[in-house]
Short mmCIF file of C-alpha atoms in Angstrom, two decimals:
data_model
loop_
_atom_site.label_atom_id
_atom_site.label_comp_id
_atom_site.label_asym_id
_atom_site.label_seq_id
_atom_site.Cartn_x
_atom_site.Cartn_y
_atom_site.Cartn_z
CA MET R 1 68.19 43.01 96.73
CA THR R 2 67.51 45.98 94.50
CA PRO R 3 69.02 49.34 95.00
CA PRO R 4 66.89 52.17 96.38
CA THR R 5 65.06 54.04 93.76
CA ASP R 6 65.76 57.51 95.26
CA SER R 7 69.35 57.31 94.92
CA LYS R 8 71.11 59.91 92.64
CA GLN R 9 73.69 59.10 90.25
CA PRO R 10 76.77 61.59 90.09
CA ASN R 11 76.18 64.36 87.58
CA GLU R 12 78.94 66.57 86.32
CA ALA R 13 76.70 69.58 86.76
CA ASP R 14 76.57 68.93 90.47
CA ASP R 15 80.26 68.37 91.14
CA PRO R 16 82.11 71.65 91.72
CA LEU R 17 85.47 69.85 91.13
CA LEU R 18 84.30 69.16 87.68
CA THR R 19 82.57 72.51 86.65
CA ASP R 20 85.00 74.89 88.30
CA GLY R 21 87.55 75.56 85.50
CA CYS R 22 89.89 77.51 88.04
CA LYS R 23 89.93 74.56 90.53
CA GLY R 24 93.64 74.06 91.32
CA GLY R 25 94.63 77.01 89.15
CA GLY R 26 92.92 75.65 86.15
CA ASN R 27 96.14 74.88 84.51
CA CYS R 28 96.96 78.65 84.21
CA GLU R 29 100.48 79.98 84.73
CA GLN R 30 99.43 83.16 86.58
CA ARG R 31 95.64 83.82 87.09
CA CYS R 32 92.49 81.84 86.34
CA GLN R 33 89.15 83.62 85.89
CA GLY R 34 85.91 82.15 87.11
CA ASN R 35 84.90 80.67 83.78
CA GLY R 36 88.28 78.98 83.57
CA THR R 37 89.95 81.44 81.29
CA CYS R 38 93.56 82.17 81.86
CA ALA R 39 94.77 85.80 82.44
CA CYS R 40 98.16 87.39 83.33
CA PHE R 41 99.30 89.69 85.87
CA GLU R 42 100.06 93.53 84.85
CA GLY R 43 103.11 93.74 82.70
CA TYR R 44 102.53 90.27 81.09
CA LYS R 45 100.46 89.08 78.11
CA LEU R 46 98.89 85.77 77.34
CA LYS R 47 100.80 83.50 75.20
CA PRO R 48 98.88 81.82 72.13
CA ASP R 49 98.64 78.88 74.17
CA GLY R 50 96.15 80.36 76.35
CA ARG R 51 97.75 79.32 79.61
CA SER R 52 101.18 80.75 79.54
CA CYS R 53 102.35 84.33 80.14
CA GLU R 54 105.18 86.32 78.81
CA ASP R 55 106.75 89.73 79.81
CA ILE R 56 105.52 92.79 77.81
CA ASN R 57 108.63 94.95 76.71
CA GLU R 58 107.17 98.37 77.40
CA CYS R 59 110.53 99.86 76.08
CA LEU R 60 110.17 98.29 72.67
CA LEU R 61 106.44 98.95 72.44
CA GLY R 62 106.89 102.69 73.48
CA SER R 63 104.20 102.24 76.27
CA HIS R 64 106.50 103.39 78.93
CA ALA R 65 106.44 106.87 80.80
CA CYS R 66 110.13 107.67 80.66
CA ARG R 67 110.73 111.41 79.93
CA GLN R 68 113.20 113.20 77.69
CA GLY R 69 116.90 112.39 78.88
CA GLN R 70 115.93 109.05 80.35
CA SER R 71 116.32 105.73 78.81
CA CYS R 72 113.75 102.83 79.28
CA ILE R 73 115.19 99.67 80.68
CA ASN R 74 112.85 96.67 80.56
CA ASN R 75 112.33 94.60 83.84
CA VAL R 76 110.45 91.32 84.03
CA GLY R 77 106.84 92.55 84.44
CA SER R 78 107.73 96.19 84.39
CA TYR R 79 110.30 98.73 83.40
CA ARG R 80 112.25 101.63 84.77
CA CYS R 81 113.64 104.94 83.66
CA GLN R 82 117.12 105.72 83.94
CA ARG R 83 118.86 109.00 83.73
CA GLU R 84 121.02 109.17 80.54
CA VAL R 85 123.46 111.94 81.71
CA ASN R 86 125.94 110.82 84.22
CA CYS R 87 126.19 112.58 87.68
CA GLY R 88 129.80 113.75 87.41
CA THR R 89 132.85 113.54 89.70
CA GLY R 90 131.86 113.28 93.38
CA TYR R 91 128.11 112.22 92.70
CA GLU R 92 126.44 109.02 92.30
CA LEU R 93 122.97 108.04 90.84
CA THR R 94 120.56 107.10 93.43
CA ASP R 95 117.62 104.32 92.98
CA ASN R 96 115.29 107.43 92.55
CA ASN R 97 117.38 108.50 89.55
CA ASN R 98 118.88 111.67 91.27
CA CYS R 99 122.47 112.65 91.65
CA GLN R 100 123.69 112.47 95.36
CA ASP R 101 126.93 113.68 96.62
CA ILE R 102 129.29 110.97 97.71
CA ASP R 103 130.78 111.85 101.12
CA GLU R 104 134.35 110.34 100.77
CA CYS R 105 135.15 111.06 104.32
CA GLU R 106 131.97 109.16 105.71
CA THR R 107 132.58 106.25 103.18
CA GLY R 108 136.08 105.83 104.43
CA THR R 109 137.67 106.48 101.14
CA ARG R 110 141.43 106.80 101.49
CA TRP R 111 143.01 109.57 99.79
CA GLY R 112 146.36 109.93 101.66
CA THR R 113 147.40 112.54 104.07
CA ARG R 114 147.40 115.38 101.46
CA TRP R 115 143.69 115.29 100.78
CA PHE R 116 140.85 116.70 102.80
CA HIS R 117 136.89 116.99 102.37
CA PRO R 118 135.85 120.48 102.79
CA GLY R 119 132.24 119.56 103.52
CA ARG R 120 131.07 121.19 100.18
CA LEU R 121 128.86 118.91 97.85
CA GLY R 122 130.90 116.97 95.51
CA GLN R 123 134.27 118.44 96.37
CA LEU R 124 137.42 116.79 97.61
CA HIS R 125 140.57 119.03 97.67
CA ARG R 126 144.22 118.48 97.92
CA TYR R 127 146.47 120.71 100.05
CA LYS R 128 149.99 121.70 99.99
#
């Protein structure tokens, strides 16, 4: 018996699994663009292998937006700016890079019976 003459042989151009370079991630570490080219998320750059990504150190490159009086600290995929000057006694640095009063009475800090918190920012007094 002979095979039907109208049968079609598989063709690479017709098979989306073979033509889609991004199918299954396209062997890219982070992102695959439609043509199968690898790309990286913001804060990363493509390594010479064309597939892997590495962190961009914005602090070393000087591509950060830290102001005078702030230090640049590199994070994976990003960076943060940290105040260079400490806050002083009675204050702590917040995540927003501001100094905030430490309420020793509220935090339960034990100062003995001869100390009191007057309710003024940054102050703790000893009485006689």
